[in-house]
Amino acid sequence: MFELPEYITLADQMNITLYGKTIKEGSLGNSPHKFVWYNRSPQEFSALTRGKTIGKAYVKGRWLFIPLNPDYVLVFGECGGKILFHSTLDGIPQKYHLLVIFDDDTALSAMTQMWGAMELYRRGDELQRQYIRGMRLTPVEPDFTYEYFSSLIDECNRAEKRSVKGLLTQDQLIPGLGNAIAQDIMYNARLHPKHSIGDLTEEEKRRLFDSIQKTLDDVAGRGGRDDEYDLYGKKGGYTRILSKETESCMVCGTKVEKMQYLGGSTYYCPKCQRQ
Ligand SMILES: [Zn+2]
């Protein structure tokens, strides 16, 4: 599944490659998939996209917005899989969940894994969509400061007991982070996934905040993780610090441990990330 850095990479590449192109034909999937969320019929999608021009793409959390000018916005949300540019129509995959052909005979296709939203809104209406409406600040926004982060932790602590992994990955408190990046963030911050955020010292909070910023910068700077694909079908350049391939901690050499915790496996170093 794409996390924030992969979406940032896709948006940057779209702004280089797709910006200004005019749509000749838009189609929704030819490959049935009950977990792809559409808000338009294929006929509506085709009629509404025809003749529209691609604007500047942008990202919020795990949502990618592509203005279709005038008046519309194409939204990809919580997807994985492949969102690909095709420089010729020969490159279009046989199966797709969404396909846009441009008037210069290039194309964009999308094929998600697991699930994902592929929706078309009249500009402004997307802000009313569940998960977009009321989305909290994401860590790449300038207002996501240490003061904001610290107040978010205070707010959580007033509500219920919550762990570091819970803060990073649950309830969209910090939109855009998923299991994979959260794992490396916790490792870089030397915090155990189950560490209660109510017990964080000022220094640990600061370390966690810095680690969120640094890890995201690092992953986005390398074009996403190397187990995800970019717009051109190339794998990203970021190798996860912790994954099922990791045998031992690169700092202390201790065997990396795996536990099932809060929706998925979590790898951690039991020495560097003591509970
Ligand atoms: Zn270690």
PDB file of C-alpha atoms and ligand atoms in Angstrom:
ATOM      1  CA  MET A   1       0.000   0.000   0.000  1.00  0.00           C
ATOM      2  CA  PHE A   2       1.192   3.484  -0.769  1.00  0.00           C
ATOM      3  CA  GLU A   3       2.051   5.663   2.188  1.00  0.00           C
ATOM      4  CA  LEU A   4       2.648   9.387   2.185  1.00  0.00           C
ATOM      5  CA  PRO A   5       6.116   9.335   0.510  1.00  0.00           C
ATOM      6  CA  GLU A   6       4.912   7.177  -2.386  1.00  0.00           C
ATOM      7  CA  TYR A   7       2.008   9.527  -2.962  1.00  0.00           C
ATOM      8  CA  ILE A   8       4.365  12.516  -2.858  1.00  0.00           C
ATOM      9  CA  THR A   9       6.567  10.811  -5.437  1.00  0.00           C
ATOM     10  CA  LEU A  10       3.579  10.085  -7.696  1.00  0.00           C
ATOM     11  CA  ALA A  11       2.293  13.673  -7.439  1.00  0.00           C
ATOM     12  CA  ASP A  12       5.753  15.123  -8.219  1.00  0.00           C
ATOM     13  CA  GLN A  13       6.091  12.870 -11.242  1.00  0.00           C
ATOM     14  CA  MET A  14       2.558  13.684 -12.421  1.00  0.00           C
ATOM     15  CA  ASN A  15       3.390  17.368 -12.257  1.00  0.00           C
ATOM     16  CA  ILE A  16       6.335  16.778 -14.550  1.00  0.00           C
ATOM     17  CA  THR A  17       4.703  14.313 -16.918  1.00  0.00           C
ATOM     18  CA  LEU A  18       0.916  14.787 -16.908  1.00  0.00           C
ATOM     19  CA  TYR A  19       0.435  18.479 -16.135  1.00  0.00           C
ATOM     20  CA  GLY A  20      -1.350  20.303 -18.962  1.00  0.00           C
ATOM     21  CA  LYS A  21      -2.365  17.171 -20.869  1.00  0.00           C
ATOM     22  CA  THR A  22      -5.919  16.990 -22.200  1.00  0.00           C
ATOM     23  CA  ILE A  23      -8.046  13.902 -21.722  1.00  0.00           C
ATOM     24  CA  LYS A  24      -9.351  12.167 -24.809  1.00  0.00           C
ATOM     25  CA  GLU A  25     -11.083   9.307 -23.020  1.00  0.00           C
ATOM     26  CA  GLY A  26     -11.465   8.254 -19.389  1.00  0.00           C
ATOM     27  CA  SER A  27     -12.682   4.780 -18.410  1.00  0.00           C
ATOM     28  CA  LEU A  28     -13.324   2.994 -15.176  1.00  0.00           C
ATOM     29  CA  GLY A  29     -12.102  -0.520 -14.656  1.00  0.00           C
ATOM     30  CA  ASN A  30     -12.429  -3.467 -16.918  1.00  0.00           C
ATOM     31  CA  SER A  31     -11.336  -5.732 -14.098  1.00  0.00           C
ATOM     32  CA  PRO A  32     -14.076  -6.250 -11.494  1.00  0.00           C
ATOM     33  CA  HIS A  33     -12.937  -5.681  -7.942  1.00  0.00           C
ATOM     34  CA  LYS A  34     -15.379  -5.166  -5.141  1.00  0.00           C
ATOM     35  CA  PHE A  35     -12.939  -3.232  -2.989  1.00  0.00           C
ATOM     36  CA  VAL A  36     -12.340  -0.448  -5.480  1.00  0.00           C
ATOM     37  CA  TRP A  37     -14.513   2.449  -4.450  1.00  0.00           C
ATOM     38  CA  TYR A  38     -15.987   4.413  -7.333  1.00  0.00           C
ATOM     39  CA  ASN A  39     -18.484   7.251  -7.034  1.00  0.00           C
ATOM     40  CA  ARG A  40     -19.399   7.415 -10.739  1.00  0.00           C
ATOM     41  CA  SER A  41     -20.786   5.032 -13.305  1.00  0.00           C
ATOM     42  CA  PRO A  42     -18.439   4.256 -16.209  1.00  0.00           C
ATOM     43  CA  GLN A  43     -20.650   6.367 -18.488  1.00  0.00           C
ATOM     44  CA  GLU A  44     -20.577   9.367 -16.143  1.00  0.00           C
ATOM     45  CA  PHE A  45     -16.828   9.054 -15.671  1.00  0.00           C
ATOM     46  CA  SER A  46     -16.257   8.980 -19.398  1.00  0.00           C
ATOM     47  CA  ALA A  47     -18.546  11.955 -20.069  1.00  0.00           C
ATOM     48  CA  LEU A  48     -17.169  14.081 -17.225  1.00  0.00           C
ATOM     49  CA  THR A  49     -13.492  13.513 -17.967  1.00  0.00           C
ATOM     50  CA  ARG A  50     -13.561  14.064 -21.727  1.00  0.00           C
ATOM     51  CA  GLY A  51     -11.763  17.242 -22.761  1.00  0.00           C
ATOM     52  CA  LYS A  52     -10.538  18.072 -19.258  1.00  0.00           C
ATOM     53  CA  THR A  53      -6.981  19.291 -18.678  1.00  0.00           C
ATOM     54  CA  ILE A  54      -4.705  17.969 -15.943  1.00  0.00           C
ATOM     55  CA  GLY A  55      -3.809  20.504 -13.248  1.00  0.00           C
ATOM     56  CA  LYS A  56      -1.186  20.369 -10.486  1.00  0.00           C
ATOM     57  CA  ALA A  57      -1.499  17.214  -8.428  1.00  0.00           C
ATOM     58  CA  TYR A  58      -1.184  17.388  -4.633  1.00  0.00           C
ATOM     59  CA  VAL A  59      -1.293  15.046  -1.672  1.00  0.00           C
ATOM     60  CA  LYS A  60      -2.890  14.986   1.728  1.00  0.00           C
ATOM     61  CA  GLY A  61      -2.222  11.942   3.890  1.00  0.00           C
ATOM     62  CA  ARG A  62      -2.905   8.880   1.807  1.00  0.00           C
ATOM     63  CA  TRP A  63      -4.992  10.792  -0.712  1.00  0.00           C
ATOM     64  CA  LEU A  64      -3.823  12.066  -4.073  1.00  0.00           C
ATOM     65  CA  PHE A  65      -5.741  14.836  -5.836  1.00  0.00           C
ATOM     66  CA  ILE A  66      -5.464  15.539  -9.553  1.00  0.00           C
ATOM     67  CA  PRO A  67      -7.411  18.589 -10.736  1.00  0.00           C
ATOM     68  CA  LEU A  68      -9.223  17.990 -14.018  1.00  0.00           C
ATOM     69  CA  ASN A  69      -9.777  21.516 -15.216  1.00  0.00           C
ATOM     70  CA  PRO A  70     -12.201  23.056 -15.334  1.00  0.00           C
ATOM     71  CA  ASP A  71     -14.197  22.199 -12.216  1.00  0.00           C
ATOM     72  CA  TYR A  72     -13.318  18.573 -11.360  1.00  0.00           C
ATOM     73  CA  VAL A  73     -10.811  16.644  -9.309  1.00  0.00           C
ATOM     74  CA  LEU A  74      -9.804  13.008  -9.621  1.00  0.00           C
ATOM     75  CA  VAL A  75      -9.043  11.443  -6.261  1.00  0.00           C
ATOM     76  CA  PHE A  76      -7.011   8.322  -5.502  1.00  0.00           C
ATOM     77  CA  GLY A  77      -7.255   7.269  -1.868  1.00  0.00           C
ATOM     78  CA  GLU A  78      -5.660   4.548   0.249  1.00  0.00           C
ATOM     79  CA  CYS A  79      -4.506   2.630  -2.801  1.00  0.00           C
ATOM     80  CA  GLY A  80      -1.599   0.319  -3.375  1.00  0.00           C
ATOM     81  CA  GLY A  81      -0.660  -1.423  -6.569  1.00  0.00           C
ATOM     82  CA  LYS A  82       0.334   0.582  -9.597  1.00  0.00           C
ATOM     83  CA  ILE A  83      -0.552   4.014 -10.911  1.00  0.00           C
ATOM     84  CA  LEU A  84       1.357   4.200 -14.177  1.00  0.00           C
ATOM     85  CA  PHE A  85       2.126   6.572 -17.020  1.00  0.00           C
ATOM     86  CA  HIS A  86       2.305   5.051 -20.499  1.00  0.00           C
ATOM     87  CA  SER A  87       4.255   6.958 -23.143  1.00  0.00           C
ATOM     88  CA  THR A  88       2.540   4.940 -25.860  1.00  0.00           C
ATOM     89  CA  LEU A  89      -0.828   3.233 -25.973  1.00  0.00           C
ATOM     90  CA  ASP A  90       0.914  -0.108 -26.517  1.00  0.00           C
ATOM     91  CA  GLY A  91       2.013   0.004 -22.900  1.00  0.00           C
ATOM     92  CA  ILE A  92      -1.506  -0.034 -21.430  1.00  0.00           C
ATOM     93  CA  PRO A  93      -2.047  -3.124 -19.273  1.00  0.00           C
ATOM     94  CA  GLN A  94      -4.856  -5.485 -20.219  1.00  0.00           C
ATOM     95  CA  LYS A  95      -6.505  -5.133 -16.839  1.00  0.00           C
ATOM     96  CA  TYR A  96      -6.987  -1.871 -14.989  1.00  0.00           C
ATOM     97  CA  HIS A  97      -9.302  -0.210 -12.506  1.00  0.00           C
ATOM     98  CA  LEU A  98      -9.034   3.168 -14.182  1.00  0.00           C
ATOM     99  CA  LEU A  99      -7.617   4.358 -17.480  1.00  0.00           C
ATOM    100  CA  VAL A 100      -7.184   7.840 -18.876  1.00  0.00           C
ATOM    101  CA  ILE A 101      -6.037   8.334 -22.463  1.00  0.00           C
ATOM    102  CA  PHE A 102      -4.676  11.751 -23.405  1.00  0.00           C
ATOM    103  CA  ASP A 103      -4.980  13.482 -26.747  1.00  0.00           C
ATOM    104  CA  ASP A 104      -1.256  12.984 -27.426  1.00  0.00           C
ATOM    105  CA  ASP A 105      -1.780   9.198 -27.251  1.00  0.00           C
ATOM    106  CA  THR A 106      -0.166   8.752 -23.882  1.00  0.00           C
ATOM    107  CA  ALA A 107      -2.099   7.324 -20.935  1.00  0.00           C
ATOM    108  CA  LEU A 108      -2.451   6.895 -17.179  1.00  0.00           C
ATOM    109  CA  SER A 109      -3.645   3.591 -15.731  1.00  0.00           C
ATOM    110  CA  ALA A 110      -4.362   2.522 -12.169  1.00  0.00           C
ATOM    111  CA  MET A 111      -4.631  -0.958 -10.720  1.00  0.00           C
ATOM    112  CA  THR A 112      -4.904  -1.139  -6.973  1.00  0.00           C
ATOM    113  CA  GLN A 113      -4.155  -3.979  -4.606  1.00  0.00           C
ATOM    114  CA  MET A 114      -6.354  -4.789  -1.657  1.00  0.00           C
ATOM    115  CA  TRP A 115      -8.612  -1.742  -1.934  1.00  0.00           C
ATOM    116  CA  GLY A 116      -8.649   1.921  -2.843  1.00  0.00           C
ATOM    117  CA  ALA A 117     -10.818   4.856  -3.864  1.00  0.00           C
ATOM    118  CA  MET A 118     -10.844   6.163  -7.449  1.00  0.00           C
ATOM    119  CA  GLU A 119     -13.377   8.928  -7.396  1.00  0.00           C
ATOM    120  CA  LEU A 120     -14.249  11.986  -9.410  1.00  0.00           C
ATOM    121  CA  TYR A 121     -15.672  15.066  -7.701  1.00  0.00           C
ATOM    122  CA  ARG A 122     -16.838  18.459  -8.728  1.00  0.00           C
ATOM    123  CA  ARG A 123     -14.090  20.611  -7.195  1.00  0.00           C
ATOM    124  CA  GLY A 124     -14.818  21.278  -3.535  1.00  0.00           C
ATOM    125  CA  ASP A 125     -17.151  18.320  -3.052  1.00  0.00           C
ATOM    126  CA  GLU A 126     -14.203  16.013  -2.332  1.00  0.00           C
ATOM    127  CA  LEU A 127     -13.689  17.918   0.922  1.00  0.00           C
ATOM    128  CA  GLN A 128     -16.944  16.445   2.212  1.00  0.00           C
ATOM    129  CA  ARG A 129     -15.802  12.872   1.665  1.00  0.00           C
ATOM    130  CA  GLN A 130     -15.319  10.659   4.688  1.00  0.00           C
ATOM    131  CA  TYR A 131     -11.608  10.508   5.657  1.00  0.00           C
ATOM    132  CA  ILE A 132     -10.846  13.709   3.720  1.00  0.00           C
ATOM    133  CA  ARG A 133     -13.290  15.846   5.653  1.00  0.00           C
ATOM    134  CA  GLY A 134     -11.698  17.019   8.862  1.00  0.00           C
ATOM    135  CA  MET A 135      -8.345  15.395   8.102  1.00  0.00           C
ATOM    136  CA  ARG A 136      -5.733  16.424  10.624  1.00  0.00           C
ATOM    137  CA  LEU A 137      -2.449  18.055   9.701  1.00  0.00           C
ATOM    138  CA  THR A 138      -0.072  15.768   7.871  1.00  0.00           C
ATOM    139  CA  PRO A 139       3.620  15.717   8.757  1.00  0.00           C
ATOM    140  CA  VAL A 140       4.768  17.370   5.530  1.00  0.00           C
ATOM    141  CA  GLU A 141       2.712  20.500   6.104  1.00  0.00           C
ATOM    142  CA  PRO A 142       4.505  23.562   7.518  1.00  0.00           C
ATOM    143  CA  ASP A 143       2.021  23.797  10.407  1.00  0.00           C
ATOM    144  CA  PHE A 144       3.003  20.335  11.605  1.00  0.00           C
ATOM    145  CA  THR A 145       5.425  21.801  14.121  1.00  0.00           C
ATOM    146  CA  TYR A 146       6.801  20.323  17.329  1.00  0.00           C
ATOM    147  CA  GLU A 147       4.290  22.429  19.265  1.00  0.00           C
ATOM    148  CA  TYR A 148       1.446  20.968  17.215  1.00  0.00           C
ATOM    149  CA  PHE A 149       2.807  17.425  17.647  1.00  0.00           C
ATOM    150  CA  SER A 150       3.158  17.894  21.375  1.00  0.00           C
ATOM    151  CA  SER A 151      -0.407  19.219  21.656  1.00  0.00           C
ATOM    152  CA  LEU A 152      -1.650  16.217  19.653  1.00  0.00           C
ATOM    153  CA  ILE A 153      -0.008  13.907  22.189  1.00  0.00           C
ATOM    154  CA  ASP A 154      -1.585  15.876  25.039  1.00  0.00           C
ATOM    155  CA  GLU A 155      -4.985  15.602  23.386  1.00  0.00           C
ATOM    156  CA  CYS A 156      -4.574  11.818  22.985  1.00  0.00           C
ATOM    157  CA  ASN A 157      -3.446  11.438  26.569  1.00  0.00           C
ATOM    158  CA  ARG A 158      -6.574  13.155  27.825  1.00  0.00           C
ATOM    159  CA  ALA A 159      -8.728  10.702  25.861  1.00  0.00           C
ATOM    160  CA  GLU A 160      -7.226   7.243  26.419  1.00  0.00           C
ATOM    161  CA  LYS A 161      -4.067   5.247  26.849  1.00  0.00           C
ATOM    162  CA  ARG A 162      -2.258   4.980  23.551  1.00  0.00           C
ATOM    163  CA  SER A 163       1.047   3.570  22.377  1.00  0.00           C
ATOM    164  CA  VAL A 164       3.587   5.065  19.994  1.00  0.00           C
ATOM    165  CA  LYS A 165       2.455   2.734  17.204  1.00  0.00           C
ATOM    166  CA  GLY A 166      -1.155   3.686  17.961  1.00  0.00           C
ATOM    167  CA  LEU A 167      -0.259   7.360  17.643  1.00  0.00           C
ATOM    168  CA  LEU A 168       1.507   6.817  14.335  1.00  0.00           C
ATOM    169  CA  THR A 169      -0.915   4.466  12.612  1.00  0.00           C
ATOM    170  CA  GLN A 170      -4.371   4.584  14.171  1.00  0.00           C
ATOM    171  CA  ASP A 171      -7.404   6.828  13.848  1.00  0.00           C
ATOM    172  CA  GLN A 172      -5.724   9.054  11.261  1.00  0.00           C
ATOM    173  CA  LEU A 173      -4.065  11.038  14.038  1.00  0.00           C
ATOM    174  CA  ILE A 174      -1.057  11.565  11.789  1.00  0.00           C
ATOM    175  CA  PRO A 175      -2.463  10.984   8.310  1.00  0.00           C
ATOM    176  CA  GLY A 176      -0.289   9.310   5.715  1.00  0.00           C
ATOM    177  CA  LEU A 177       1.743   6.939   7.852  1.00  0.00           C
ATOM    178  CA  GLY A 178       1.260   3.189   7.548  1.00  0.00           C
ATOM    179  CA  ASN A 179       2.833   0.153   9.178  1.00  0.00           C
ATOM    180  CA  ALA A 180       5.938   0.149   7.031  1.00  0.00           C
ATOM    181  CA  ILE A 181       7.054   3.706   7.615  1.00  0.00           C
ATOM    182  CA  ALA A 182       5.860   3.755  11.219  1.00  0.00           C
ATOM    183  CA  GLN A 183       8.209   0.858  11.916  1.00  0.00           C
ATOM    184  CA  ASP A 184      11.260   2.737  10.652  1.00  0.00           C
ATOM    185  CA  ILE A 185      10.134   5.919  12.418  1.00  0.00           C
ATOM    186  CA  MET A 186       9.970   4.059  15.755  1.00  0.00           C
ATOM    187  CA  TYR A 187      13.321   2.432  15.094  1.00  0.00           C
ATOM    188  CA  ASN A 188      14.968   5.766  14.266  1.00  0.00           C
ATOM    189  CA  ALA A 189      13.396   7.250  17.395  1.00  0.00           C
ATOM    190  CA  ARG A 190      14.565   4.237  19.462  1.00  0.00           C
ATOM    191  CA  LEU A 191      11.055   3.775  20.867  1.00  0.00           C
ATOM    192  CA  HIS A 192       9.242   0.474  21.399  1.00  0.00           C
ATOM    193  CA  PRO A 193       5.941   0.198  19.458  1.00  0.00           C
ATOM    194  CA  LYS A 194       4.065  -0.422  22.725  1.00  0.00           C
ATOM    195  CA  HIS A 195       5.688   2.462  24.589  1.00  0.00           C
ATOM    196  CA  SER A 196       2.862   4.506  26.066  1.00  0.00           C
ATOM    197  CA  ILE A 197       2.759   8.060  24.762  1.00  0.00           C
ATOM    198  CA  GLY A 198       1.604   9.114  28.212  1.00  0.00           C
ATOM    199  CA  ASP A 199       5.087   8.214  29.499  1.00  0.00           C
ATOM    200  CA  LEU A 200       7.142   9.960  26.840  1.00  0.00           C
ATOM    201  CA  THR A 201       9.700  12.384  28.199  1.00  0.00           C
ATOM    202  CA  GLU A 202      10.180  15.709  26.495  1.00  0.00           C
ATOM    203  CA  GLU A 203      13.362  14.366  24.944  1.00  0.00           C
ATOM    204  CA  GLU A 204      11.595  11.241  23.630  1.00  0.00           C
ATOM    205  CA  LYS A 205       8.774  13.318  22.166  1.00  0.00           C
ATOM    206  CA  ARG A 206      11.310  15.461  20.403  1.00  0.00           C
ATOM    207  CA  ARG A 207      13.125  12.370  19.122  1.00  0.00           C
ATOM    208  CA  LEU A 208       9.863  10.942  17.789  1.00  0.00           C
ATOM    209  CA  PHE A 209       8.937  14.198  16.090  1.00  0.00           C
ATOM    210  CA  ASP A 210      12.375  14.500  14.487  1.00  0.00           C
ATOM    211  CA  SER A 211      12.232  10.886  13.395  1.00  0.00           C
ATOM    212  CA  ILE A 212       8.848  11.353  11.678  1.00  0.00           C
ATOM    213  CA  GLN A 213      10.254  14.276   9.688  1.00  0.00           C
ATOM    214  CA  LYS A 214      13.594  12.703   8.924  1.00  0.00           C
ATOM    215  CA  THR A 215      12.228   9.294   7.942  1.00  0.00           C
ATOM    216  CA  LEU A 216       9.544  10.773   5.677  1.00  0.00           C
ATOM    217  CA  ASP A 217      12.082  13.079   4.011  1.00  0.00           C
ATOM    218  CA  ASP A 218      14.382  10.168   3.487  1.00  0.00           C
ATOM    219  CA  VAL A 219      11.731   7.894   1.932  1.00  0.00           C
ATOM    220  CA  ALA A 220      10.228  10.623  -0.258  1.00  0.00           C
ATOM    221  CA  GLY A 221      13.705  11.852  -1.256  1.00  0.00           C
ATOM    222  CA  ARG A 222      14.482   8.383  -2.561  1.00  0.00           C
ATOM    223  CA  GLY A 223      11.261   8.153  -4.542  1.00  0.00           C
ATOM    224  CA  GLY A 224       9.392   5.869  -2.132  1.00  0.00           C
ATOM    225  CA  ARG A 225      10.031   2.377  -0.846  1.00  0.00           C
ATOM    226  CA  ASP A 226      11.687  -0.249  -2.995  1.00  0.00           C
ATOM    227  CA  ASP A 227       8.664  -2.533  -2.712  1.00  0.00           C
ATOM    228  CA  GLU A 228       6.374   0.028  -4.378  1.00  0.00           C
ATOM    229  CA  TYR A 229       6.297   1.368  -7.927  1.00  0.00           C
ATOM    230  CA  ASP A 230       6.434   4.959  -9.117  1.00  0.00           C
ATOM    231  CA  LEU A 231       4.562   6.558 -12.031  1.00  0.00           C
ATOM    232  CA  TYR A 232       7.092   5.160 -14.497  1.00  0.00           C
ATOM    233  CA  GLY A 233       6.859   1.610 -13.180  1.00  0.00           C
ATOM    234  CA  LYS A 234      10.197   1.855 -11.377  1.00  0.00           C
ATOM    235  CA  LYS A 235      10.683   0.738  -7.809  1.00  0.00           C
ATOM    236  CA  GLY A 236      11.508   3.407  -5.256  1.00  0.00           C
ATOM    237  CA  GLY A 237      15.022   3.726  -3.865  1.00  0.00           C
ATOM    238  CA  TYR A 238      14.290   3.422  -0.144  1.00  0.00           C
ATOM    239  CA  THR A 239      15.045   0.086   1.471  1.00  0.00           C
ATOM    240  CA  ARG A 240      13.168  -0.354   4.704  1.00  0.00           C
ATOM    241  CA  ILE A 241      15.369  -0.550   7.785  1.00  0.00           C
ATOM    242  CA  LEU A 242      13.034  -3.139   9.291  1.00  0.00           C
ATOM    243  CA  SER A 243      11.159  -5.728   7.257  1.00  0.00           C
ATOM    244  CA  LYS A 244      10.812  -9.472   7.051  1.00  0.00           C
ATOM    245  CA  GLU A 245      14.196  -9.484   5.303  1.00  0.00           C
ATOM    246  CA  THR A 246      15.940  -7.883   8.293  1.00  0.00           C
ATOM    247  CA  GLU A 247      17.777 -10.367  10.469  1.00  0.00           C
ATOM    248  CA  SER A 248      19.630  -8.180  12.884  1.00  0.00           C
ATOM    249  CA  CYS A 249      19.726  -4.582  14.030  1.00  0.00           C
ATOM    250  CA  MET A 250      22.242  -2.565  12.028  1.00  0.00           C
ATOM    251  CA  VAL A 251      23.199  -0.551  15.104  1.00  0.00           C
ATOM    252  CA  CYS A 252      23.668  -3.212  17.812  1.00  0.00           C
ATOM    253  CA  GLY A 253      23.486  -6.512  15.909  1.00  0.00           C
ATOM    254  CA  THR A 254      20.674  -7.916  18.088  1.00  0.00           C
ATOM    255  CA  LYS A 255      18.238 -10.243  16.337  1.00  0.00           C
ATOM    256  CA  VAL A 256      15.225  -8.238  15.170  1.00  0.00           C
ATOM    257  CA  GLU A 257      11.936  -9.390  16.668  1.00  0.00           C
ATOM    258  CA  LYS A 258       8.491  -9.545  15.186  1.00  0.00           C
ATOM    259  CA  MET A 259       5.185  -9.176  16.955  1.00  0.00           C
ATOM    260  CA  GLN A 260       1.568  -8.896  15.895  1.00  0.00           C
ATOM    261  CA  TYR A 261       0.363  -5.603  17.227  1.00  0.00           C
ATOM    262  CA  LEU A 262      -2.319  -3.114  16.164  1.00  0.00           C
ATOM    263  CA  GLY A 263      -3.122  -4.406  12.721  1.00  0.00           C
ATOM    264  CA  GLY A 264      -0.167  -6.208  11.247  1.00  0.00           C
ATOM    265  CA  SER A 265       3.300  -7.437  12.065  1.00  0.00           C
ATOM    266  CA  THR A 266       5.725  -5.034  13.604  1.00  0.00           C
ATOM    267  CA  TYR A 267       9.475  -5.550  13.575  1.00  0.00           C
ATOM    268  CA  TYR A 268      11.678  -3.918  16.162  1.00  0.00           C
ATOM    269  CA  CYS A 269      15.034  -4.197  17.879  1.00  0.00           C
ATOM    270  CA  PRO A 270      14.455  -5.384  21.446  1.00  0.00           C
ATOM    271  CA  LYS A 271      17.681  -3.735  22.602  1.00  0.00           C
ATOM    272  CA  CYS A 272      17.535  -0.337  20.882  1.00  0.00           C
ATOM    273  CA  GLN A 273      13.775  -0.047  21.319  1.00  0.00           C
ATOM    274  CA  ARG A 274      13.251  -1.167  24.915  1.00  0.00           C
ATOM    275  CA  GLN A 275       9.723  -1.075  26.186  1.00  0.00           C
TER     276      GLN A 275
HETATM  277 ZN    ZN B   1      19.528  -2.557  18.047  1.00  0.00          ZN
END
